[in-house]
Short mmCIF file of C-alpha atoms and ligand atoms in Angstrom, two decimals:
data_model
loop_
_atom_site.label_atom_id
_atom_site.label_comp_id
_atom_site.label_asym_id
_atom_site.label_seq_id
_atom_site.Cartn_x
_atom_site.Cartn_y
_atom_site.Cartn_z
CA MET A 11 41.24 192.68 253.30
CA PRO A 12 38.87 192.35 250.18
CA SER A 13 36.43 189.69 250.62
CA GLU A 14 35.93 189.41 246.75
CA LYS A 15 38.31 189.23 243.82
CA GLU A 16 39.02 192.88 242.81
CA LYS A 17 40.88 194.23 240.17
CA PHE A 18 43.99 195.96 240.69
CA TYR A 19 45.59 197.58 237.70
CA ILE A 20 49.07 199.23 238.57
CA THR A 21 51.11 201.60 236.27
CA THR A 22 54.74 202.79 236.30
CA PRO A 23 55.85 205.82 234.29
CA ILE A 24 56.60 204.90 230.65
CA TYR A 25 60.60 205.79 230.62
CA TYR A 26 62.61 207.64 227.86
CA VAL A 27 64.78 205.94 226.05
CA ASN A 28 67.54 208.53 225.98
CA ALA A 29 69.53 206.94 228.23
CA GLU A 30 70.03 203.87 230.30
CA PRO A 31 68.05 202.94 233.39
CA HIS A 32 69.28 204.53 236.83
CA ILE A 33 68.03 203.81 240.12
CA GLY A 34 65.18 206.50 240.12
CA HIS A 35 63.64 204.48 237.55
CA THR A 36 64.41 201.28 239.22
CA TYR A 37 63.01 202.53 242.74
CA THR A 38 59.56 203.34 240.79
CA THR A 39 59.30 200.08 239.28
CA VAL A 40 60.40 197.88 242.25
CA ALA A 41 57.74 200.00 244.38
CA ALA A 42 54.91 198.95 241.74
CA ASP A 43 56.45 195.18 241.61
CA VAL A 44 56.06 195.47 245.40
CA LEU A 45 52.52 196.56 245.10
CA ALA A 46 51.42 193.99 242.06
CA ARG A 47 52.91 191.07 244.30
CA TYR A 48 50.71 192.16 247.28
CA HIS A 49 47.80 192.54 245.69
CA ARG A 50 48.45 189.02 243.68
CA LEU A 51 49.01 188.13 247.47
CA ILE A 52 45.57 189.11 248.69
CA GLY A 53 44.29 187.69 245.70
CA ASP A 54 43.53 190.34 243.52
CA ASN A 55 43.22 190.26 239.90
CA THR A 56 46.24 192.22 239.06
CA PHE A 57 47.72 193.62 235.84
CA PHE A 58 51.32 195.64 236.16
CA ALA A 59 52.23 197.50 233.43
CA THR A 60 55.54 199.21 232.48
CA GLY A 61 57.21 200.28 229.26
CA THR A 62 59.31 202.87 227.48
CA ASP A 63 58.67 206.21 225.92
CA GLU A 64 60.48 206.20 222.67
CA HIS A 65 59.24 209.06 220.41
CA GLY A 66 59.86 212.88 220.40
CA ALA A 67 62.61 215.32 219.61
CA LYS A 68 64.39 214.43 222.57
CA ILE A 69 64.83 210.78 221.70
CA SER A 70 65.78 211.58 217.97
CA GLN A 71 68.38 214.66 219.04
CA LYS A 72 70.04 211.95 221.43
CA ALA A 73 70.24 209.06 218.52
CA LYS A 74 71.55 211.61 216.12
CA ILE A 75 74.21 212.71 219.06
CA GLU A 76 74.96 208.54 219.02
CA SER A 77 75.28 208.59 215.27
CA LYS A 78 72.45 205.94 215.16
CA LYS A 79 68.86 205.79 213.58
CA PRO A 80 66.58 206.43 215.84
CA LYS A 81 65.13 202.76 215.73
CA GLU A 82 68.51 201.30 215.93
CA PHE A 83 68.85 203.70 219.16
CA THR A 84 65.64 203.16 220.59
CA ASP A 85 66.08 199.21 220.37
CA GLU A 86 69.06 199.35 221.97
CA ILE A 87 67.80 201.40 225.20
CA ALA A 88 64.80 199.67 225.24
CA THR A 89 66.31 196.00 225.79
CA LYS A 90 68.55 197.73 228.61
CA PHE A 91 65.28 198.55 230.72
CA GLN A 92 63.63 195.08 230.02
CA MET A 93 67.16 193.54 230.73
CA ALA A 94 67.16 195.73 234.06
CA TRP A 95 63.42 194.71 235.15
CA ASP A 96 64.02 191.05 234.18
CA GLU A 97 67.22 191.25 236.51
CA MET A 98 65.52 193.04 239.23
CA ASN A 99 62.99 190.28 239.51
CA ILE A 100 60.09 192.80 237.94
CA SER A 101 56.69 190.54 237.74
CA ASN A 102 55.40 193.20 235.26
CA ASN A 103 52.35 191.13 232.94
CA ARG A 104 53.63 193.28 230.12
CA PHE A 105 56.42 195.71 228.50
CA ILE A 106 54.65 198.37 226.29
CA ARG A 107 56.93 200.24 223.78
CA THR A 108 55.69 203.28 222.13
CA THR A 109 57.04 202.05 218.70
CA GLU A 110 55.25 198.97 218.70
CA GLU A 111 52.70 199.08 215.52
CA ALA A 112 49.74 198.23 217.36
CA HIS A 113 50.67 201.23 219.69
CA LYS A 114 50.92 203.63 216.66
CA LYS A 115 47.57 202.64 215.26
CA ALA A 116 45.76 202.65 218.51
CA VAL A 117 47.42 206.36 219.00
CA GLN A 118 46.21 207.08 215.48
CA ASN A 119 42.55 205.86 216.07
CA ALA A 120 42.34 207.71 219.28
CA LEU A 121 43.31 211.13 218.01
CA ARG A 122 41.15 210.42 215.36
CA TYR A 123 38.13 210.38 217.80
CA MET A 124 39.15 213.53 219.42
CA TYR A 125 39.64 215.14 216.22
CA ASP A 126 35.97 214.14 215.04
CA LYS A 127 34.40 215.24 218.13
CA GLY A 128 35.95 218.60 217.82
CA ASP A 129 38.26 218.51 220.65
CA ILE A 130 41.24 218.99 218.40
CA TYR A 131 41.74 221.94 216.03
CA LEU A 132 44.26 223.51 213.43
CA ASP A 133 45.83 226.67 215.09
CA LYS A 134 49.27 228.50 215.84
CA TYR A 135 51.03 227.83 218.77
CA GLU A 136 53.83 229.78 220.12
CA GLY A 137 55.95 229.58 223.38
CA TYR A 138 59.16 228.41 224.89
CA TYR A 139 59.95 224.49 224.61
CA CYS A 140 62.09 222.27 226.58
CA THR A 141 62.85 219.10 225.11
CA GLY A 142 63.99 217.67 228.30
CA CYS A 143 60.71 217.74 229.48
CA GLU A 144 59.09 217.76 226.19
CA GLN A 145 56.89 220.54 227.49
CA PHE A 146 55.76 224.13 226.42
CA LYS A 147 56.56 225.94 229.74
CA ASN A 148 55.62 229.45 231.13
CA GLU A 149 58.00 232.23 231.57
CA LYS A 150 57.29 231.99 235.44
CA ASP A 151 58.20 228.17 235.01
CA LEU A 152 61.67 229.18 234.33
CA VAL A 153 64.32 230.11 236.97
CA GLU A 154 66.87 232.71 235.18
CA GLY A 155 65.13 232.02 231.79
CA LYS A 156 66.19 228.03 232.13
CA CYS A 157 64.01 225.01 232.61
CA PRO A 158 65.27 224.22 236.75
CA ASP A 159 64.79 220.59 235.78
CA HIS A 160 67.13 220.56 233.04
CA GLN A 161 69.33 223.75 233.48
CA VAL A 162 68.49 224.58 229.66
CA LYS A 163 67.47 227.63 228.05
CA PRO A 164 64.12 226.35 226.17
CA GLU A 165 63.78 227.21 222.54
CA TRP A 166 61.00 229.57 220.97
CA VAL A 167 58.52 227.66 219.02
CA SER A 168 56.15 229.31 216.81
CA GLU A 169 54.25 227.18 214.48
CA GLU A 170 51.30 225.61 212.91
CA THR A 171 49.74 222.89 215.14
CA TYR A 172 46.59 220.98 216.11
CA VAL A 173 45.49 222.28 219.46
CA PHE A 174 43.60 219.99 222.38
CA LYS A 175 40.90 221.81 223.92
CA MET A 176 41.87 221.27 227.06
CA SER A 177 40.15 224.12 228.79
CA LYS A 178 36.71 222.28 227.95
CA TYR A 179 37.45 219.90 230.64
CA ALA A 180 39.24 222.09 233.36
CA LYS A 181 36.09 222.24 235.41
CA THR A 182 35.18 218.55 235.59
CA LEU A 183 38.64 217.66 236.32
CA GLU A 184 39.28 220.35 239.08
CA GLU A 185 35.90 219.01 240.70
CA LYS A 186 36.98 215.33 240.25
CA ILE A 187 40.35 215.54 242.21
CA LYS A 188 38.49 217.80 245.12
CA LYS A 189 35.94 214.96 245.76
CA ASP A 190 38.68 212.50 245.70
CA GLU A 191 37.26 210.71 242.72
CA LEU A 192 40.24 211.11 241.20
CA LYS A 193 42.87 210.46 244.33
CA ILE A 194 46.22 212.24 244.50
CA TYR A 195 48.54 210.90 247.20
CA PRO A 196 50.04 212.03 249.21
CA GLU A 197 47.85 215.15 250.10
CA SER A 198 50.55 217.75 249.95
CA ARG A 199 50.98 216.80 246.23
CA LYS A 200 47.04 216.94 245.72
CA ASN A 201 47.03 220.59 247.08
CA GLU A 202 49.76 221.63 244.58
CA ILE A 203 47.39 220.52 241.72
CA LEU A 204 44.23 222.09 243.11
CA SER A 205 46.08 225.25 243.49
CA PHE A 206 47.51 224.95 240.08
CA TYR A 207 43.63 224.49 238.66
CA LYS A 208 43.02 227.50 240.71
CA ASN A 209 45.59 229.90 239.80
CA GLU A 210 46.23 229.06 236.56
CA ASN A 211 43.30 228.57 233.75
CA LEU A 212 43.95 225.46 232.28
CA LYS A 213 44.55 226.19 228.58
CA ASP A 214 44.11 224.48 224.84
CA ILE A 215 47.61 222.54 224.46
CA SER A 216 49.46 221.94 221.49
CA PHE A 217 49.21 218.43 220.44
CA SER A 218 50.99 218.09 217.39
CA ARG A 219 54.81 219.06 215.81
CA LYS A 220 55.44 220.01 212.00
CA ASN A 221 59.30 219.83 212.52
CA VAL A 222 59.53 216.75 214.67
CA LYS A 223 59.66 213.39 211.96
CA TRP A 224 60.24 210.92 214.79
CA GLY A 225 56.69 210.16 216.11
CA ILE A 226 53.47 209.07 215.17
CA GLU A 227 51.74 210.78 212.08
CA LEU A 228 48.41 212.43 212.52
CA PRO A 229 45.70 210.23 210.17
CA TRP A 230 44.13 213.32 208.74
CA ASP A 231 47.24 215.30 208.42
CA LYS A 232 50.73 213.62 207.95
CA ALA A 233 52.54 216.78 207.97
CA HIS A 234 52.31 216.66 211.73
CA THR A 235 53.24 214.05 214.43
CA ALA A 236 51.50 213.31 217.56
CA TYR A 237 52.66 215.69 220.47
CA VAL A 238 54.90 212.90 222.39
CA TRP A 239 52.84 213.21 225.79
CA SER A 240 49.88 212.26 223.56
CA ASP A 241 51.03 209.05 222.31
CA ALA A 242 53.03 208.32 225.55
CA PHE A 243 49.62 208.64 227.74
CA LEU A 244 48.15 206.33 225.37
CA ASN A 245 50.19 203.37 226.43
CA TYR A 246 48.16 202.98 229.71
CA LEU A 247 45.39 201.86 227.38
CA THR A 248 47.46 200.16 224.67
CA ILE A 249 49.07 198.07 226.83
CA LEU A 250 45.57 196.14 227.00
CA ASP A 251 45.47 195.54 223.67
CA TRP A 252 43.11 198.60 223.32
CA ASP A 253 42.53 199.55 219.62
CA GLY A 254 42.07 203.57 220.17
CA SER A 255 38.30 203.30 219.56
CA GLY A 256 36.41 205.88 222.11
CA LYS A 257 33.91 204.86 224.62
CA LYS A 258 35.50 201.16 224.45
CA CYS A 259 36.92 200.50 227.55
CA PRO A 260 39.33 197.92 228.14
CA GLU A 261 38.49 195.48 231.12
CA MET A 262 41.54 195.94 233.56
CA PHE A 263 40.97 199.60 232.81
CA PRO A 264 41.22 202.22 234.58
CA PRO A 265 44.45 201.88 237.11
CA GLU A 266 43.68 201.51 240.18
CA MET A 267 47.13 203.01 240.99
CA GLN A 268 49.58 205.25 238.85
CA LEU A 269 53.01 205.66 240.37
CA MET A 270 55.14 208.31 239.23
CA SER A 271 57.23 211.03 241.08
CA LYS A 272 56.96 214.93 241.40
CA ASP A 273 58.27 215.81 237.82
CA ILE A 274 55.15 214.35 236.13
CA LEU A 275 52.40 214.62 237.86
CA ARG A 276 51.00 218.21 236.55
CA VAL A 277 50.72 216.27 233.36
CA HIS A 278 49.29 213.12 235.18
CA ALA A 279 46.64 215.18 236.58
CA THR A 280 45.71 217.59 233.84
CA ILE A 281 46.45 216.27 229.79
CA TRP A 282 45.95 212.79 231.07
CA PRO A 283 42.41 212.66 232.42
CA ALA A 284 41.66 215.24 230.07
CA MET A 285 42.47 212.92 227.52
CA LEU A 286 40.12 210.18 228.73
CA LEU A 287 37.11 212.68 229.27
CA SER A 288 37.42 213.67 225.80
CA LEU A 289 37.69 209.52 224.72
CA ASP A 290 34.51 208.83 226.90
CA LEU A 291 36.60 206.70 228.93
CA PRO A 292 36.61 206.08 232.99
CA LEU A 293 39.32 208.14 234.92
CA GLN A 294 42.36 206.71 236.80
CA LYS A 295 41.59 205.95 240.13
CA VAL A 296 44.82 207.01 242.43
CA MET A 297 47.88 208.60 241.68
CA PHE A 298 50.68 208.04 244.02
CA VAL A 299 53.53 210.22 244.08
CA HIS A 300 56.72 209.22 245.56
CA GLY A 301 59.85 211.53 246.32
CA PHE A 302 62.94 211.86 244.37
CA PHE A 303 66.28 210.37 245.14
CA LEU A 304 69.20 212.60 245.68
CA VAL A 305 72.47 211.25 245.77
CA ASP A 306 74.74 212.43 248.45
CA GLY A 307 72.71 215.46 248.63
CA GLN A 308 72.62 216.61 244.90
CA LYS A 309 70.45 215.92 242.20
CA MET A 310 71.61 212.91 240.07
CA SER A 311 73.11 214.14 236.86
CA LYS A 312 75.22 212.93 234.19
CA SER A 313 77.25 216.25 234.19
CA ILE A 314 78.00 215.71 238.29
CA GLY A 315 78.77 212.14 237.47
CA ASN A 316 76.61 210.48 240.23
CA VAL A 317 74.26 208.91 238.46
CA ILE A 318 73.87 205.03 240.08
CA ALA A 319 72.78 202.54 237.39
CA PRO A 320 70.72 199.35 239.22
CA LYS A 321 73.43 196.63 237.49
CA GLU A 322 75.86 198.14 239.58
CA LEU A 323 73.82 198.05 242.74
CA VAL A 324 73.17 194.33 241.78
CA LYS A 325 76.64 193.61 241.58
CA ARG A 326 77.47 194.93 244.83
CA TYR A 327 74.56 193.65 246.79
CA GLY A 328 72.63 190.87 244.82
CA VAL A 329 69.26 191.57 243.64
CA ASP A 330 67.24 190.94 246.72
CA ALA A 331 69.42 193.62 248.61
CA THR A 332 68.76 195.95 245.96
CA ARG A 333 65.10 195.82 246.31
CA TYR A 334 65.63 195.88 249.99
CA LEU A 335 68.04 198.92 249.86
CA LEU A 336 65.49 200.51 247.58
CA MET A 337 62.45 200.41 249.71
CA SER A 338 63.62 201.27 253.35
CA ALA A 339 65.94 203.80 251.80
CA THR A 340 63.71 206.66 252.51
CA THR A 341 59.95 207.44 253.48
CA PHE A 342 57.93 206.72 250.57
CA GLY A 343 56.10 209.94 249.23
CA ARG A 344 58.92 211.86 250.25
CA ASP A 345 62.46 213.16 248.81
CA GLY A 346 65.27 211.45 250.23
CA ASP A 347 69.14 211.06 250.27
CA ILE A 348 70.98 208.08 249.25
CA GLY A 349 74.41 207.03 248.57
CA TRP A 350 77.02 204.23 248.37
CA LYS A 351 78.04 204.76 252.07
CA LYS A 352 74.62 204.68 253.19
CA PHE A 353 73.84 201.51 251.34
CA ASP A 354 76.85 199.85 252.63
CA GLU A 355 76.01 200.54 256.29
CA LYS A 356 72.82 199.59 256.00
CA TYR A 357 73.38 196.15 254.08
CA THR A 358 75.85 195.50 256.63
CA ALA A 359 73.20 196.21 259.81
CA ASP A 360 70.24 194.79 258.45
CA LEU A 361 70.85 192.18 256.10
CA ALA A 362 74.60 190.61 256.86
CA ASN A 363 74.24 191.04 260.74
CA GLY A 364 70.62 191.16 260.68
CA VAL A 365 68.28 188.53 259.06
CA GLY A 366 71.51 186.85 257.59
CA ASN A 367 72.88 186.54 260.95
CA LEU A 368 69.81 185.64 262.43
CA VAL A 369 68.81 182.73 260.07
CA ALA A 370 72.25 181.37 260.13
CA ARG A 371 72.40 181.17 263.87
CA THR A 372 69.06 179.44 264.50
CA SER A 373 69.33 177.19 261.64
CA ASN A 374 72.87 176.01 262.76
CA LEU A 375 71.62 175.59 266.43
CA LEU A 376 68.55 173.73 265.38
CA GLU A 377 71.12 171.35 263.08
CA LYS A 378 73.28 170.89 265.59
CA ASN A 379 71.12 169.81 268.30
CA GLU A 380 69.27 167.66 265.90
CA ILE A 381 66.09 169.27 266.60
CA LYS A 382 63.25 167.91 264.50
CA ILE A 383 60.08 170.09 263.60
CA ASP A 384 57.29 170.62 261.60
CA LEU A 385 56.61 174.54 261.11
CA LYS A 386 53.31 175.53 259.19
CA SER A 387 53.40 179.34 258.36
CA GLY A 388 50.69 181.62 258.55
CA GLU A 389 50.05 181.30 262.27
CA ASP A 390 51.13 185.20 263.32
CA LYS A 391 47.65 186.85 262.72
CA LYS A 392 49.24 190.13 264.09
CA ILE A 393 52.29 190.72 262.03
CA ILE A 394 50.18 190.15 258.64
CA LYS A 395 47.37 192.74 259.65
CA ASP A 396 50.16 194.97 260.34
CA PHE A 397 51.75 194.49 257.58
CA TYR A 398 48.68 194.58 255.30
CA ASP A 399 47.64 197.96 256.92
CA LYS A 400 50.97 199.65 255.72
CA MET A 401 50.49 198.21 252.58
CA ASP A 402 46.79 199.23 252.16
CA LYS A 403 48.26 202.64 252.73
CA CYS A 404 51.20 202.43 250.35
CA LYS A 405 53.64 202.98 253.29
CA LEU A 406 56.35 200.74 251.86
CA ASN A 407 59.33 201.42 253.80
CA GLU A 408 56.86 201.29 257.18
CA ALA A 409 55.82 197.54 255.69
CA VAL A 410 59.21 196.41 255.36
CA GLN A 411 59.90 197.80 258.89
CA VAL A 412 57.11 195.59 260.26
CA ILE A 413 59.13 192.52 259.03
CA TRP A 414 62.29 193.63 260.17
CA ASP A 415 61.14 194.79 263.55
CA LYS A 416 60.14 190.84 264.19
CA PHE A 417 63.62 189.88 262.98
CA ARG A 418 65.21 192.14 265.46
CA ALA A 419 63.05 191.10 268.23
CA MET A 420 63.99 187.68 267.29
CA ASP A 421 67.51 188.68 267.46
CA GLU A 422 67.14 190.04 270.72
CA TYR A 423 65.00 186.90 272.48
CA LEU A 424 67.74 184.55 271.29
CA SER A 425 70.58 186.71 272.64
CA GLU A 426 68.74 187.39 275.98
CA LYS A 427 67.47 183.27 276.01
CA ALA A 428 71.24 182.04 274.79
CA PRO A 429 69.81 178.28 273.95
CA TRP A 430 73.55 177.35 273.30
CA LYS A 431 73.97 177.99 276.96
CA MET A 432 70.82 175.74 277.96
CA ASP A 433 71.15 172.14 279.60
CA ASN A 434 67.74 171.25 279.35
CA ILE A 435 66.72 170.01 275.75
CA ASP A 436 63.00 170.80 276.02
CA GLU A 437 63.76 174.57 276.91
CA LYS A 438 66.20 175.12 274.36
CA LYS A 439 63.96 173.43 271.70
CA GLU A 440 61.05 175.56 273.05
CA VAL A 441 63.60 178.57 272.39
CA LEU A 442 64.52 177.58 268.73
CA ILE A 443 61.22 176.86 267.58
CA LYS A 444 59.40 180.12 268.28
CA VAL A 445 62.35 181.77 266.83
CA ALA A 446 62.14 179.49 263.51
CA GLN A 447 58.30 180.11 263.80
CA ASN A 448 58.79 183.70 263.63
CA ILE A 449 61.38 183.51 260.71
CA LEU A 450 58.86 181.45 258.62
CA ASN A 451 55.99 183.74 259.53
CA SER A 452 57.87 186.66 258.20
CA ALA A 453 59.25 185.09 255.61
CA GLN A 454 56.16 184.87 254.14
CA LEU A 455 55.63 188.36 253.77
CA LEU A 456 59.10 189.09 252.79
CA GLN A 457 58.07 187.37 249.65
CA ILE A 458 56.85 190.45 248.02
CA ILE A 459 59.91 192.53 248.78
CA MET A 460 62.82 189.65 248.56
CA PRO A 461 61.01 187.24 246.37
CA GLU A 462 64.37 184.99 246.37
CA THR A 463 65.74 184.87 249.64
CA ALA A 464 61.85 184.53 251.04
CA GLU A 465 61.74 181.25 249.04
CA LYS A 466 65.42 180.18 250.36
CA ILE A 467 64.15 180.63 254.02
CA ILE A 468 60.47 179.40 253.79
CA LYS A 469 62.26 176.19 251.85
CA GLN A 470 64.86 175.72 254.82
CA PHE A 471 62.69 176.13 257.57
CA SER A 472 59.85 174.34 256.15
CA ALA A 473 61.97 171.10 256.43
CA LYS A 474 61.59 168.38 259.41
CA GLN A 475 65.32 168.91 259.99
CA ILE A 476 66.50 172.42 259.38
CA LYS A 477 70.03 172.69 258.13
CA LYS A 478 72.00 175.56 258.43
CA GLY A 479 72.63 177.00 254.78
CA LYS A 480 74.83 179.17 252.83
CA ALA A 481 75.10 182.57 254.05
CA LEU A 482 71.84 184.58 252.69
CA PHE A 483 74.20 187.83 252.68
CA PRO A 484 77.75 187.67 252.46
CA ARG A 485 80.16 190.65 254.18
CA LEU A 486 80.93 192.99 251.78
CA GLU A 487 84.31 193.44 250.11
CA LYS A 488 85.84 196.89 251.03
N1 MSP B 30 58.54 209.27 229.40
C1 MSP B 30 57.86 210.10 230.49
C2 MSP B 30 56.68 209.23 231.46
C3 MSP B 30 55.56 209.14 230.43
S1 MSP B 30 54.44 208.32 231.26
C4 MSP B 30 52.88 208.30 230.26
C5 MSP B 30 59.31 210.37 231.92
N2 MSP B 30 60.05 209.63 231.46
S2 MSP B 30 61.30 209.44 232.26
O1 MSP B 30 62.33 208.74 232.20
O2 MSP B 30 61.86 210.92 232.73
O3 MSP B 30 60.93 209.19 233.76
C6 MSP B 30 60.53 209.75 235.12
C7 MSP B 30 59.82 208.67 236.27
O4 MSP B 30 61.06 208.40 236.78
C8 MSP B 30 59.70 209.56 237.53
O5 MSP B 30 58.46 210.16 237.35
C9 MSP B 30 60.03 208.57 238.51
O6 MSP B 30 59.22 207.89 238.62
C10 MSP B 30 61.49 208.45 237.59
N3 MSP B 30 62.51 208.88 238.57
C11 MSP B 30 63.76 209.62 237.56
N4 MSP B 30 64.47 209.99 238.61
C12 MSP B 30 64.05 209.87 239.47
C13 MSP B 30 64.85 210.30 240.90
N5 MSP B 30 65.83 210.85 241.18
N6 MSP B 30 64.20 209.72 242.11
C14 MSP B 30 63.09 209.24 242.16
N7 MSP B 30 62.54 209.02 241.13
C15 MSP B 30 62.91 209.28 239.73
O7 MSP B 30 58.69 211.29 232.52
#
């Protein structure tokens, strides 16, 4: 645990507004929320950033399909993201949209700084462009001529463009990643990026589009709009009210932790830090790459029809249970398979029959036997240490497990001692107090994962006469 107040700036990717939020986005955002709540709990000066990525061809094409103006369309979807995060009890300090005036202005200033420095120059560029990725693709990235992530043939683009001199920063970045000055977790992902640096010469990259109108105009040449990723990356700065001046570093910058999945690691480990070097700003400290969710073994996709929206989960399980199910579903950092059947089973085993039943049994017995107690929390140093250890290593599902191991142990202890059969009231009291104390201690840690449930338990178990409350996790309907 840090002795002084440390800074902790954490970010999620800003999500594309071409469609409503799904559980993939929700997973990253809840994980960031859990980490942010943890760092606030241990006293760090914490800032948690998330938002939406709204410019570019991908979005304007989708708006057109929906017969809407881009602004009208992005307003609608961005609001859905904000509502989803409000509903999920996400504690972000701010929500940024790349269509905000202040962001646009700052992006123009930043690109102007890089241009004046000679890091951006006019050239001609051609290549295969995947609008789904909003990236140029090398031929060898394609599988049977298609982008493997989007299953479409990229279009051949050949146009005049402003180019960012990324090659200039390749060596420095490779060194910094090697030396862990810019950390990438898990280790396998770091190796993947290092072999990319080794095998591909980092090339200069197209940074503007002439044929994409839905974007931020380059201040020195209004015929071009900024490449959507250059616009998007700068959100990590503009959300801190940065005005786009190179060298001018906001107080909370750089991020201590950037969360994302593997789909966007490469750009985050090349373009983004190269831009920071060009802007004379410090690099992000850690990038943590979590796995991808598959739904019943398949990639989530509209065409397969297996996309799960967070509001569907909330409707069936409630907010806190959804947070729990997402955080405990897979090993953080690895791909994992999820699905309704698995969620139902886990809800029933760990929540309804697990902690829900334990809390109900214990409080019921305390009330029935009129046992008065006065519990104080924070007594169990061991569980705190185990939990903090896991959180510090970003082992989120294992941190959750530490709490559930305790609940399970108490459940077994209660069944074994069977206080309801005991005649001696002191013995009965001893057993029940021990269980109640452990429930209260665990609930203190549970706050960062299931804030509302934890608050209910803490309130219930801090009373002098503990009473049986309403069921925390009602049984599921078929
Ligand atoms: N707009 C860019 C990011 C710009 S950041 C400067 C983008 N947006 S996105 O909407 O496609 O979001 C990608 C991210 O959403 C992933 O990196 C991951 O965090 C999350 N996920 C999307 N699908 C997911 C799964 N199926 N499983 C887990 N996370 C997923 O890329």
